[in-house]
Structures are given as C-alpha cells and as structure tokens.
mmCIF file of C-alpha atoms and ligand atoms in Angstrom:
data_model
loop_
_atom_site.group_PDB
_atom_site.id
_atom_site.type_symbol
_atom_site.label_atom_id
_atom_site.label_comp_id
_atom_site.label_asym_id
_atom_site.label_seq_id
_atom_site.Cartn_x
_atom_site.Cartn_y
_atom_site.Cartn_z
ATOM 1 C CA MET A 1 102.108 116.007 81.824
ATOM 2 C CA GLN A 2 104.206 115.000 84.806
ATOM 3 C CA TYR A 3 102.657 114.056 88.118
ATOM 4 C CA PHE A 4 104.945 114.940 91.018
ATOM 5 C CA ASN A 5 102.372 114.509 93.755
ATOM 6 C CA VAL A 6 98.819 113.213 94.033
ATOM 7 C CA MET A 7 97.291 116.705 93.756
ATOM 8 C CA ASP A 8 98.778 116.933 90.254
ATOM 9 C CA TYR A 9 96.175 114.333 89.243
ATOM 10 C CA GLU A 10 93.175 116.387 90.376
ATOM 11 C CA ALA A 11 92.749 118.927 87.553
ATOM 12 C CA PRO A 12 93.487 116.439 84.743
ATOM 13 C CA ALA A 13 90.943 114.055 86.284
ATOM 14 C CA GLN A 14 88.323 116.796 86.343
ATOM 15 C CA ALA A 15 89.086 117.675 82.724
ATOM 16 C CA ARG A 16 88.439 114.073 81.666
ATOM 17 C CA MET A 17 85.177 113.589 83.550
ATOM 18 C CA ASN A 18 81.531 114.521 83.088
ATOM 19 C CA ALA A 19 80.911 117.637 85.254
ATOM 20 C CA ALA A 20 78.120 116.140 87.403
ATOM 21 C CA HIS A 21 80.153 112.977 88.016
ATOM 22 C CA TRP A 22 83.127 115.125 88.982
ATOM 23 C CA ASP A 23 81.013 117.096 91.444
ATOM 24 C CA TYR A 24 79.735 113.855 92.968
ATOM 25 C CA TYR A 25 83.330 112.689 93.542
ATOM 26 C CA ALA A 26 84.722 116.043 94.698
ATOM 27 C CA GLY A 27 81.866 117.385 96.766
ATOM 28 C CA GLY A 28 81.025 117.456 100.423
ATOM 29 C CA SER A 29 77.829 118.247 102.268
ATOM 30 C CA GLY A 30 76.344 121.640 103.140
ATOM 31 C CA ASP A 31 78.952 124.412 103.095
ATOM 32 C CA GLU A 32 81.752 121.823 102.733
ATOM 33 C CA ILE A 33 83.278 123.044 105.988
ATOM 34 C CA THR A 34 84.247 119.575 107.145
ATOM 35 C CA LEU A 35 85.484 118.647 103.669
ATOM 36 C CA HIS A 36 87.984 121.530 103.719
ATOM 37 C CA ALA A 37 88.800 121.183 107.423
ATOM 38 C CA ASN A 38 89.854 117.559 106.871
ATOM 39 C CA ARG A 39 92.756 118.884 104.779
ATOM 40 C CA ALA A 40 93.493 122.085 106.677
ATOM 41 C CA ILE A 41 93.943 120.328 110.030
ATOM 42 C CA PHE A 42 97.079 118.573 108.787
ATOM 43 C CA ASP A 43 98.792 121.978 108.427
ATOM 44 C CA HIS A 44 98.350 122.621 112.149
ATOM 45 C CA ILE A 45 100.145 119.468 113.235
ATOM 46 C CA ARG A 46 103.935 119.698 113.204
ATOM 47 C CA LEU A 47 106.491 116.920 113.359
ATOM 48 C CA ARG A 48 109.408 116.584 115.819
ATOM 49 C CA PRO A 49 112.063 114.806 113.739
ATOM 50 C CA ARG A 50 114.928 112.884 115.387
ATOM 51 C CA MET A 51 118.479 113.027 114.007
ATOM 52 C CA LEU A 52 121.407 110.691 113.476
ATOM 53 C CA VAL A 53 119.297 107.559 113.255
ATOM 54 C CA ASP A 54 120.387 104.980 110.660
ATOM 55 C CA VAL A 55 117.747 105.345 107.941
ATOM 56 C CA THR A 56 119.540 103.429 105.184
ATOM 57 C CA THR A 57 116.420 101.307 104.856
ATOM 58 C CA CYS A 58 112.949 102.527 105.745
ATOM 59 C CA ASP A 59 110.391 99.730 105.746
ATOM 60 C CA THR A 60 106.798 100.717 104.936
ATOM 61 C CA SER A 61 105.437 97.172 104.812
ATOM 62 C CA THR A 62 102.917 96.038 107.394
ATOM 63 C CA SER A 63 99.847 93.860 107.791
ATOM 64 C CA VAL A 64 96.203 94.825 108.190
ATOM 65 C CA LEU A 65 93.976 92.374 110.081
ATOM 66 C CA GLY A 66 96.590 89.793 109.209
ATOM 67 C CA SER A 67 96.912 90.550 105.470
ATOM 68 C CA PRO A 68 100.391 91.684 104.400
ATOM 69 C CA VAL A 69 100.542 94.989 102.492
ATOM 70 C CA SER A 70 103.403 97.058 101.079
ATOM 71 C CA MET A 71 102.412 100.195 102.972
ATOM 72 C CA PRO A 72 100.072 101.434 105.712
ATOM 73 C CA ILE A 73 98.079 103.169 102.978
ATOM 74 C CA LEU A 74 94.888 101.408 101.866
ATOM 75 C CA VAL A 75 92.141 102.397 99.475
ATOM 76 C CA ALA A 76 88.903 103.698 100.995
ATOM 77 C CA PRO A 77 85.536 102.540 99.673
ATOM 78 C CA THR A 78 84.197 104.965 97.080
ATOM 79 C CA ALA A 79 81.115 104.420 94.974
ATOM 80 C CA GLN A 80 80.733 104.091 91.215
ATOM 81 C CA HIS A 81 84.225 103.925 89.730
ATOM 82 C CA GLY A 82 82.546 103.615 86.334
ATOM 83 C CA PHE A 83 82.311 107.430 86.309
ATOM 84 C CA ALA A 84 86.115 107.528 86.114
ATOM 85 C CA HIS A 85 86.904 104.491 83.946
ATOM 86 C CA PRO A 86 84.893 102.077 81.782
ATOM 87 C CA GLU A 87 86.300 99.082 83.686
ATOM 88 C CA GLY A 88 85.301 100.683 86.988
ATOM 89 C CA GLU A 89 86.372 98.960 90.212
ATOM 90 C CA CYS A 90 88.014 96.095 88.270
ATOM 91 C CA GLU A 91 90.551 98.570 86.883
ATOM 92 C CA THR A 92 91.053 100.096 90.338
ATOM 93 C CA ALA A 93 91.653 96.647 91.821
ATOM 94 C CA ARG A 94 94.396 95.991 89.240
ATOM 95 C CA GLY A 95 96.213 99.223 90.127
ATOM 96 C CA VAL A 96 95.876 98.666 93.862
ATOM 97 C CA GLY A 97 97.259 95.147 93.470
ATOM 98 C CA GLN A 98 100.246 96.479 91.518
ATOM 99 C CA ALA A 99 100.973 98.843 94.413
ATOM 100 C CA GLY A 100 100.849 95.879 96.790
ATOM 101 C CA THR A 101 98.108 97.194 98.967
ATOM 102 C CA LEU A 102 94.425 96.666 99.822
ATOM 103 C CA LEU A 103 91.198 97.859 98.190
ATOM 104 C CA THR A 104 88.001 98.340 100.165
ATOM 105 C CA ALA A 105 85.292 97.776 97.563
ATOM 106 C CA SER A 106 82.102 99.826 98.037
ATOM 107 C CA SER A 107 78.663 98.237 98.134
ATOM 108 C CA VAL A 108 77.605 100.921 95.667
ATOM 109 C CA SER A 109 79.657 99.793 92.754
ATOM 110 C CA SER A 110 79.770 99.892 88.952
ATOM 111 C CA ARG A 111 81.053 96.301 88.925
ATOM 112 C CA ARG A 112 79.909 93.205 90.795
ATOM 113 C CA LEU A 113 81.945 92.313 93.850
ATOM 114 C CA GLU A 114 82.806 88.927 92.286
ATOM 115 C CA ASP A 115 84.270 90.621 89.178
ATOM 116 C CA VAL A 116 86.302 92.989 91.348
ATOM 117 C CA ALA A 117 87.681 89.990 93.267
ATOM 118 C CA ALA A 118 88.591 88.252 90.006
ATOM 119 C CA ALA A 119 90.534 91.339 88.844
ATOM 120 C CA ALA A 120 92.351 91.838 92.150
ATOM 121 C CA SER A 121 95.804 90.533 93.010
ATOM 122 C CA GLY A 122 95.899 92.022 96.508
ATOM 123 C CA PRO A 123 93.663 91.651 99.560
ATOM 124 C CA LEU A 124 90.150 93.113 99.535
ATOM 125 C CA TRP A 125 87.698 94.292 102.161
ATOM 126 C CA PHE A 126 84.005 94.718 101.383
ATOM 127 C CA GLN A 127 82.212 97.886 102.529
ATOM 128 C CA LEU A 128 78.636 97.278 103.588
ATOM 129 C CA TYR A 129 75.587 99.500 103.551
ATOM 130 C CA VAL A 130 72.566 98.012 105.295
ATOM 131 C CA PHE A 131 69.208 98.450 103.559
ATOM 132 C CA ASP A 132 65.761 97.905 105.091
ATOM 133 C CA ASP A 133 65.474 94.546 103.360
ATOM 134 C CA ASN A 134 67.658 92.165 105.403
ATOM 135 C CA THR A 135 67.819 89.616 102.574
ATOM 136 C CA ILE A 136 70.002 92.052 100.593
ATOM 137 C CA THR A 137 72.493 92.264 103.458
ATOM 138 C CA VAL A 138 72.564 88.510 104.016
ATOM 139 C CA ASP A 139 73.113 87.883 100.308
ATOM 140 C CA VAL A 140 75.845 90.441 99.784
ATOM 141 C CA VAL A 141 77.788 89.511 102.938
ATOM 142 C CA GLN A 142 77.745 85.825 102.000
ATOM 143 C CA ARG A 143 78.789 86.627 98.441
ATOM 144 C CA ALA A 144 81.673 88.775 99.697
ATOM 145 C CA GLU A 145 82.876 85.977 101.972
ATOM 146 C CA GLN A 146 82.646 83.415 99.165
ATOM 147 C CA ALA A 147 84.505 85.705 96.768
ATOM 148 C CA GLY A 148 87.460 85.905 99.166
ATOM 149 C CA TYR A 149 87.063 89.325 100.757
ATOM 150 C CA LYS A 150 88.977 89.453 104.040
ATOM 151 C CA ALA A 151 86.714 91.719 106.120
ATOM 152 C CA ILE A 152 83.406 93.530 106.157
ATOM 153 C CA VAL A 153 83.559 97.289 106.665
ATOM 154 C CA LEU A 154 80.217 98.438 108.044
ATOM 155 C CA THR A 155 79.659 102.127 107.336
ATOM 156 C CA VAL A 156 77.727 103.705 110.209
ATOM 157 C CA ASP A 157 77.698 107.416 109.365
ATOM 158 C CA VAL A 158 74.921 107.309 106.769
ATOM 159 C CA PRO A 159 71.616 106.888 108.650
ATOM 160 C CA ARG A 160 70.453 109.300 105.954
ATOM 161 C CA PHE A 161 72.197 110.583 102.860
ATOM 162 C CA GLY A 162 74.077 113.858 103.500
ATOM 163 C CA ASN A 163 72.982 117.178 102.037
ATOM 164 C CA ARG A 164 75.088 117.163 98.870
ATOM 165 C CA GLU A 165 74.134 120.474 97.294
ATOM 166 C CA ARG A 166 76.375 120.043 94.259
ATOM 167 C CA ASP A 167 74.411 116.903 93.414
ATOM 168 C CA LEU A 168 71.076 118.665 93.962
ATOM 169 C CA ARG A 169 72.082 121.503 91.644
ATOM 170 C CA ASN A 170 73.176 118.989 89.006
ATOM 171 C CA ALA A 171 69.996 116.909 89.465
ATOM 172 C CA PHE A 172 72.411 114.016 89.914
ATOM 173 C CA HIS A 173 71.145 110.620 91.065
ATOM 174 C CA LEU A 174 73.358 107.683 91.897
ATOM 175 C CA PRO A 175 72.883 104.823 89.464
ATOM 176 C CA VAL A 176 71.814 101.375 90.641
ATOM 177 C CA SER A 177 74.689 99.392 92.155
ATOM 178 C CA ALA A 178 75.892 96.379 90.176
ATOM 179 C CA ASN A 179 75.872 94.435 93.460
ATOM 180 C CA PHE A 180 72.158 94.348 94.162
ATOM 181 C CA ASP A 181 68.800 95.331 92.815
ATOM 182 C CA VAL A 182 67.942 98.425 94.897
ATOM 183 C CA PRO A 183 66.443 101.228 92.782
ATOM 184 C CA ASP A 184 67.367 104.050 95.188
ATOM 185 C CA VAL A 185 70.619 103.304 97.004
ATOM 186 C CA THR A 186 70.298 106.423 99.134
ATOM 187 C CA LYS A 187 67.451 104.783 101.146
ATOM 188 C CA LEU A 188 69.359 102.954 103.857
ATOM 189 C CA LYS A 189 68.017 101.465 107.093
ATOM 190 C CA PRO A 190 67.692 104.499 109.405
ATOM 191 C CA SER A 191 66.732 102.269 112.356
ATOM 192 C CA LEU A 192 70.152 100.558 112.315
ATOM 193 C CA THR A 193 71.709 100.506 115.818
ATOM 194 C CA TRP A 194 74.667 98.961 117.603
ATOM 195 C CA ARG A 195 72.504 95.910 118.381
ATOM 196 C CA ASP A 196 72.482 95.043 114.660
ATOM 197 C CA LEU A 197 76.228 94.484 114.837
ATOM 198 C CA ALA A 198 75.616 91.211 116.693
ATOM 199 C CA TRP A 199 73.214 90.128 113.935
ATOM 200 C CA LEU A 200 75.788 91.044 111.314
ATOM 201 C CA LYS A 201 78.425 89.014 113.112
ATOM 202 C CA SER A 202 76.092 86.013 113.037
ATOM 203 C CA LEU A 203 76.062 86.185 109.215
ATOM 204 C CA THR A 204 79.789 85.824 108.658
ATOM 205 C CA SER A 205 83.035 84.567 110.089
ATOM 206 C CA LEU A 206 84.852 87.582 108.607
ATOM 207 C CA PRO A 207 86.099 90.346 110.916
ATOM 208 C CA ILE A 208 83.894 93.431 110.974
ATOM 209 C CA LEU A 209 85.283 96.953 111.000
ATOM 210 C CA VAL A 210 83.039 99.866 111.869
ATOM 211 C CA LYS A 211 83.642 102.878 109.606
ATOM 212 C CA GLY A 212 82.546 106.382 110.536
ATOM 213 C CA VAL A 213 83.381 106.521 114.248
ATOM 214 C CA LEU A 214 84.407 109.956 115.562
ATOM 215 C CA THR A 215 84.116 109.667 119.362
ATOM 216 C CA GLY A 216 85.530 107.666 122.236
ATOM 217 C CA GLU A 217 81.971 106.816 123.341
ATOM 218 C CA ASP A 218 81.148 105.125 120.038
ATOM 219 C CA THR A 219 84.511 103.366 120.027
ATOM 220 C CA ILE A 220 83.618 101.720 123.332
ATOM 221 C CA LEU A 221 80.138 100.779 122.048
ATOM 222 C CA ALA A 222 81.569 99.357 118.838
ATOM 223 C CA LEU A 223 83.979 97.165 120.791
ATOM 224 C CA GLU A 224 81.283 96.101 123.270
ATOM 225 C CA HIS A 225 79.153 94.989 120.324
ATOM 226 C CA GLY A 226 81.912 92.939 118.756
ATOM 227 C CA ALA A 227 83.675 95.213 116.270
ATOM 228 C CA ASP A 228 87.069 93.876 115.189
ATOM 229 C CA GLY A 229 88.373 97.249 114.047
ATOM 230 C CA ILE A 230 87.457 100.912 113.761
ATOM 231 C CA VAL A 231 87.795 103.342 110.877
ATOM 232 C CA VAL A 232 87.903 106.929 112.133
ATOM 233 C CA SER A 233 86.150 108.856 109.380
ATOM 234 C CA ASN A 234 83.694 111.646 108.676
ATOM 235 C CA HIS A 235 83.008 110.204 105.233
ATOM 236 C CA GLY A 236 85.310 112.680 103.499
ATOM 237 C CA GLY A 237 83.128 115.600 104.651
ATOM 238 C CA ARG A 238 80.102 114.223 102.781
ATOM 239 C CA GLN A 239 77.754 113.535 105.692
ATOM 240 C CA LEU A 240 77.466 115.860 108.737
ATOM 241 C CA ASP A 241 78.873 119.223 107.743
ATOM 242 C CA GLY A 242 80.521 120.776 110.787
ATOM 243 C CA ALA A 243 81.551 117.379 112.116
ATOM 244 C CA ILE A 244 84.940 117.139 113.813
ATOM 245 C CA THR A 245 87.806 116.359 111.449
ATOM 246 C CA SER A 246 89.017 112.785 111.391
ATOM 247 C CA LEU A 247 92.459 113.863 112.616
ATOM 248 C CA GLU A 248 90.980 115.671 115.639
ATOM 249 C CA ALA A 249 88.903 112.589 116.474
ATOM 250 C CA LEU A 250 91.744 110.101 116.096
ATOM 251 C CA PRO A 251 93.465 110.486 119.521
ATOM 252 C CA GLU A 252 90.274 109.965 121.528
ATOM 253 C CA VAL A 253 89.319 106.918 119.481
ATOM 254 C CA VAL A 254 92.796 105.455 119.916
ATOM 255 C CA GLU A 255 92.648 106.117 123.647
ATOM 256 C CA ALA A 256 89.172 104.557 123.999
ATOM 257 C CA SER A 257 90.209 101.479 122.030
ATOM 258 C CA SER A 258 93.117 100.917 124.493
ATOM 259 C CA GLY A 259 94.913 98.641 122.068
ATOM 260 C CA ARG A 260 91.975 96.215 121.790
ATOM 261 C CA CYS A 261 91.663 96.584 117.997
ATOM 262 C CA GLU A 262 93.376 98.118 115.006
ATOM 263 C CA VAL A 263 92.278 101.731 114.452
ATOM 264 C CA TYR A 264 92.247 102.991 110.867
ATOM 265 C CA PHE A 265 91.948 106.553 109.625
ATOM 266 C CA ASP A 266 90.637 108.367 106.559
ATOM 267 C CA GLY A 267 89.928 111.925 105.479
ATOM 268 C CA GLY A 268 92.208 114.370 103.697
ATOM 269 C CA ILE A 269 95.296 112.227 103.208
ATOM 270 C CA ARG A 270 97.191 113.762 100.265
ATOM 271 C CA ARG A 271 100.864 113.571 101.353
ATOM 272 C CA GLY A 272 103.224 111.070 102.906
ATOM 273 C CA THR A 273 103.644 113.525 105.772
ATOM 274 C CA ASP A 274 99.856 113.319 106.364
ATOM 275 C CA VAL A 275 100.244 109.560 106.647
ATOM 276 C CA ILE A 276 103.072 109.812 109.176
ATOM 277 C CA LYS A 277 101.023 112.293 111.272
ATOM 278 C CA ALA A 278 98.020 109.954 111.377
ATOM 279 C CA LEU A 279 100.240 106.982 112.247
ATOM 280 C CA ALA A 280 101.968 108.998 114.985
ATOM 281 C CA LEU A 281 98.548 109.783 116.459
ATOM 282 C CA GLY A 282 97.803 106.075 116.678
ATOM 283 C CA ALA A 283 96.336 104.945 113.358
ATOM 284 C CA HIS A 284 97.412 101.461 112.316
ATOM 285 C CA ALA A 285 97.026 102.471 108.656
ATOM 286 C CA VAL A 286 95.231 105.133 106.616
ATOM 287 C CA LEU A 287 92.761 104.906 103.760
ATOM 288 C CA VAL A 288 92.724 107.213 100.759
ATOM 289 C CA GLY A 289 89.548 108.111 98.862
ATOM 290 C CA ARG A 290 89.446 110.790 96.169
ATOM 291 C CA PRO A 291 93.112 110.707 94.983
ATOM 292 C CA VAL A 292 92.655 107.105 93.851
ATOM 293 C CA LEU A 293 89.651 108.180 91.774
ATOM 294 C CA TRP A 294 91.771 110.931 90.207
ATOM 295 C CA GLY A 295 94.454 108.424 89.242
ATOM 296 C CA LEU A 296 91.810 106.086 87.839
ATOM 297 C CA ALA A 297 90.241 108.846 85.720
ATOM 298 C CA VAL A 298 93.583 110.032 84.338
ATOM 299 C CA ASN A 299 95.340 106.782 83.616
ATOM 300 C CA GLY A 300 93.363 103.726 84.700
ATOM 301 C CA GLN A 301 95.221 101.076 86.679
ATOM 302 C CA GLU A 302 98.567 102.814 86.045
ATOM 303 C CA GLY A 303 97.175 106.051 87.496
ATOM 304 C CA VAL A 304 95.892 104.219 90.572
ATOM 305 C CA ARG A 305 99.237 102.473 91.048
ATOM 306 C CA HIS A 306 101.143 105.732 90.606
ATOM 307 C CA VAL A 307 98.989 107.694 93.077
ATOM 308 C CA LEU A 308 99.612 105.005 95.692
ATOM 309 C CA GLU A 309 103.333 104.801 94.861
ATOM 310 C CA LEU A 310 103.662 108.593 95.174
ATOM 311 C CA LEU A 311 102.178 108.403 98.669
ATOM 312 C CA ARG A 312 104.355 105.427 99.583
ATOM 313 C CA ASN A 313 107.526 107.189 98.375
ATOM 314 C CA GLU A 314 106.595 110.340 100.293
ATOM 315 C CA LEU A 315 105.937 108.292 103.431
ATOM 316 C CA GLU A 316 109.265 106.507 103.049
ATOM 317 C CA LEU A 317 111.073 109.862 102.744
ATOM 318 C CA ALA A 318 109.171 111.291 105.723
ATOM 319 C CA MET A 319 110.214 108.254 107.784
ATOM 320 C CA ALA A 320 113.860 108.875 106.878
ATOM 321 C CA LEU A 321 113.674 112.588 107.667
ATOM 322 C CA CYS A 322 111.880 111.895 110.978
ATOM 323 C CA GLY A 323 114.485 109.318 112.014
ATOM 324 C CA ALA A 324 111.836 106.578 112.115
ATOM 325 C CA PRO A 325 112.965 103.809 109.754
ATOM 326 C CA THR A 326 110.281 101.363 110.908
ATOM 327 C CA LEU A 327 106.540 101.900 111.368
ATOM 328 C CA LYS A 328 106.911 100.915 115.043
ATOM 329 C CA GLN A 329 109.138 103.951 115.537
ATOM 330 C CA ILE A 330 106.327 106.268 114.430
ATOM 331 C CA THR A 331 104.973 107.185 117.860
ATOM 332 C CA PRO A 332 103.179 110.171 119.464
ATOM 333 C CA THR A 333 106.566 111.676 120.369
ATOM 334 C CA LEU A 334 106.878 112.645 116.674
ATOM 335 C CA ILE A 335 104.039 115.140 117.119
ATOM 336 C CA ARG A 336 104.335 118.559 118.731
ATOM 337 C CA ARG A 337 101.314 118.840 121.019
HETATM 338 C C1 FMN B 401 82.970 109.747 95.553
HETATM 339 C C2 FMN B 401 82.982 109.139 96.912
HETATM 340 C C3 FMN B 401 82.209 108.029 97.151
HETATM 341 C C4 FMN B 401 82.225 107.445 98.411
HETATM 342 N N1 FMN B 401 81.539 106.292 98.591
HETATM 343 C C5 FMN B 401 81.586 105.661 99.779
HETATM 344 C C6 FMN B 401 80.948 104.422 99.954
HETATM 345 O O1 FMN B 401 80.347 103.873 99.043
HETATM 346 N N2 FMN B 401 81.027 103.851 101.176
HETATM 347 C C7 FMN B 401 81.701 104.440 102.222
HETATM 348 O O2 FMN B 401 81.738 103.884 103.316
HETATM 349 N N3 FMN B 401 82.351 105.598 102.066
HETATM 350 C C8 FMN B 401 82.307 106.215 100.875
HETATM 351 N N4 FMN B 401 82.998 107.376 100.698
HETATM 352 C C9 FMN B 401 83.836 107.914 101.787
HETATM 353 C C10 FMN B 401 85.259 107.347 101.701
HETATM 354 O O3 FMN B 401 85.277 105.989 102.041
HETATM 355 C C11 FMN B 401 86.232 108.043 102.644
HETATM 356 O O4 FMN B 401 85.683 108.069 103.937
HETATM 357 C C12 FMN B 401 86.615 109.461 102.219
HETATM 358 O O5 FMN B 401 86.586 109.606 100.818
HETATM 359 C C13 FMN B 401 88.021 109.769 102.729
HETATM 360 O O6 FMN B 401 88.356 111.071 102.433
HETATM 361 P P1 FMN B 401 89.314 111.506 101.203
HETATM 362 O O7 FMN B 401 88.490 111.400 99.971
HETATM 363 O O8 FMN B 401 89.662 112.911 101.563
HETATM 364 O O9 FMN B 401 90.523 110.584 101.203
HETATM 365 C C14 FMN B 401 82.995 108.000 99.454
HETATM 366 C C15 FMN B 401 83.765 109.121 99.208
HETATM 367 C C16 FMN B 401 83.773 109.692 97.955
HETATM 368 C C17 FMN B 401 84.639 110.893 97.702
HETATM 369 C C1 LIG B 402 73.361 106.226 101.216
HETATM 370 C C2 LIG B 402 73.830 105.132 100.365
HETATM 371 C C3 LIG B 402 74.528 105.571 99.156
HETATM 372 C C4 LIG B 402 75.877 106.067 99.441
HETATM 373 C C5 LIG B 402 76.648 106.240 98.185
HETATM 374 C C6 LIG B 402 78.082 106.234 98.340
HETATM 375 C C7 LIG B 402 78.612 107.124 99.388
HETATM 376 O O1 LIG B 402 78.857 106.686 100.479
HETATM 377 C C8 LIG B 402 78.886 108.512 99.104
HETATM 378 O O2 LIG B 402 79.506 109.170 99.964
HETATM 379 O O3 LIG B 402 78.514 109.030 98.036
#
C-alpha cells in the first residue's frame, strides 16, 4: 500500500481498529454538520498565486511560543491513543519528534504525561480539562510543568460533553485517563468561566493558550483574562453541531487579537493547501487531529512521521506555487475574498 496523501491513511486505519474506537475517533456531534463543514469550507477559498518569484528554497520552519519547529503544522490534542497503538501517546510523541514538530498531549490519555515526555524528542504542550475537583487541576498542571511541557492549552468548548450519537449507539464509554483518577472523564466543571483563567495562571509560570475560541468577543475576553495564545477550534465538529467552521471564525479572531498573541487554528486540515489558506488568513500555525491518529493506527511512529511529512511537503510545494518562499510572505493577499 502506498500513501500519497494523508487521506490514504484513513481507510487502512479504520480496517485495523475496533469499530467503536474508530467511531469515537472519526465521529462528530449531532448530524455531523460542523464536522463535514470544517472540510468543505476549504474548497470555497481560492488562492491568488504570484509568479516569477525565486522559490529555489521554501522554508517551512518557524517557532511556536518560542519553541523552534520544522513546520507550522502541530499535533492537536486527541484522547486515548491506545485505541490506535499499544504504546499510545508515547509512540505518537516519537513520530512527532522525528517530524521535528510539536505534540499537544491530551489530558485524557492512555499514557501518563511523564511517560509521553520521556518518549518525546520535540517540544510538548499539555492540554488541560478542568474537573470539579481543583486538586486534580493543580496536580496535573504542576506535573506537566515539571515534566518539561512548554505550555498549557486550556480547552474551553466542553462545558458539557457533545452529543456523540455514534458513541451512544456503540454504548462506548471513554476509559479512565492514565493521568488522573477520575472515573467519568466526561464530567467536567460546567461552572468554569473566564475568571478561572486568572486562577490557572497563578498555578504555573507556563504560557496558557485558550483552545475552542470561535468569536472576536471571546478573543478579547481571553486576552483580558491573561491568555497567551488562542486556538481557533470547534473541537473537530465534536461539540456544538451547527457551530461556525474554524476557517470562517479565523479572520474575526485574528482581527480581535490585533497582533497581541499568536493565533492557532485547527479543524479539517488535510492538505498543504489547507495549511497555506489558514496561514494566509492569519493563523500562526495549524494543528492536525485525526490524520495523526490514522498514521499511528497504520504504522505507529513511522505513520505519524509520514503523515506530518506529507503535509509539510505539500505545504512546501504550495509555497513554491504561490510564490511565497517564506512563511512571512503568506499574507491575506494570497486569498481571493
Ligand atoms: C478522537 C479525538 C479526540 C479528541 N480529544 C481531544 C482532547 O482530549 N482535548 C481537546 O482539547 N481536543 C480534543 N479533540 C479535538 C482536537 O484537538 C481538534 O480540535 C480536532 O480534532 C481538529 O480537527 P481535525 O481532527 O479535523 O484535524 C479530539 C478530537 C478527536 C478527533
Ligand atoms: C469531556 C471530557 C472528555 C473529553 C474527551 C476527549 C475529547 O475532547 C473528545 O473530543 O473526545
């Protein structure tokens, strides 16, 4: 089997996985309208390439909150990599490191955050879910800092678990996370508000990114409450079905941030041309969710590395064909409005 693009990994990954685990990875909420729209929206954005620019070398390297990475393509937090590979997130971390980029490790993990850090050769961020019991949050944030994670990514779009009908039909329940002893990880703190961001900041010296922002209003609130970065995301279409796509939300978030923080993007990235579109609309870098899980299921660390390399190669080619040999040259003028 040859894998020419990241979608080539999807069917073989499904074939290797337990059906309920596959549905958990693949699914969205409700009618999966937002899940599908996240992809479809990229087809409606067209590029305005420039010609006769010297593109002998196209440089995809950059830095994210100060950490150097080989490409503006990071790995989004996704739960329970043990469904895809026996080594779980440790195996993912190895592949991500080989691709020279960054892994955001989920709170809801098959492996302990310390073991993931030990397996990693690249920078890591730690994604945080806040439970009712504050001692869990304090403990996990301090452990992440001690283990060398470079930032905390606070996910804010899960006041309640989304309506995942595939999971209901399969009677699927998420297993306990290896990171903490919480029997039902879908019971988060629904009373969490922007004010808690200040408390979170008091727990750590790490920068805090807020993941799940889709409006300019919330961008301003996040910055007022001390956020160091924003991840524009609708959780891969797994939370509010009918929510705006991440790509539609990106320009207003970028505008509201007015250059005060790095703005990241996730949702539906499957091609290098998707990456260049998101960067042109103001994202500092993008994060990729499901395709990394497909690579992991098919071929472990090598699959993860290859999925990321495919995207990097496609981005590099798109930069050449757009006449934008550096990331700085990827600007809104590349997009037909
Ligand atoms: C199986 C799966 C598990 C996820 N788990 C988490 C999680 O633990 N924390 C989180 O903030 N987001 C989680 N997400 C959302 C991703 O971080 C990301 O927003 C989304 O997958 C991006 O869309 P994409 O899969 O189309 O690239 C999960 C997504 C999937 C598909
Ligand atoms: C509500 C806490 C559990 C979330 C599990 C992981 C996740 O975010 C997902 O989309 O699934």
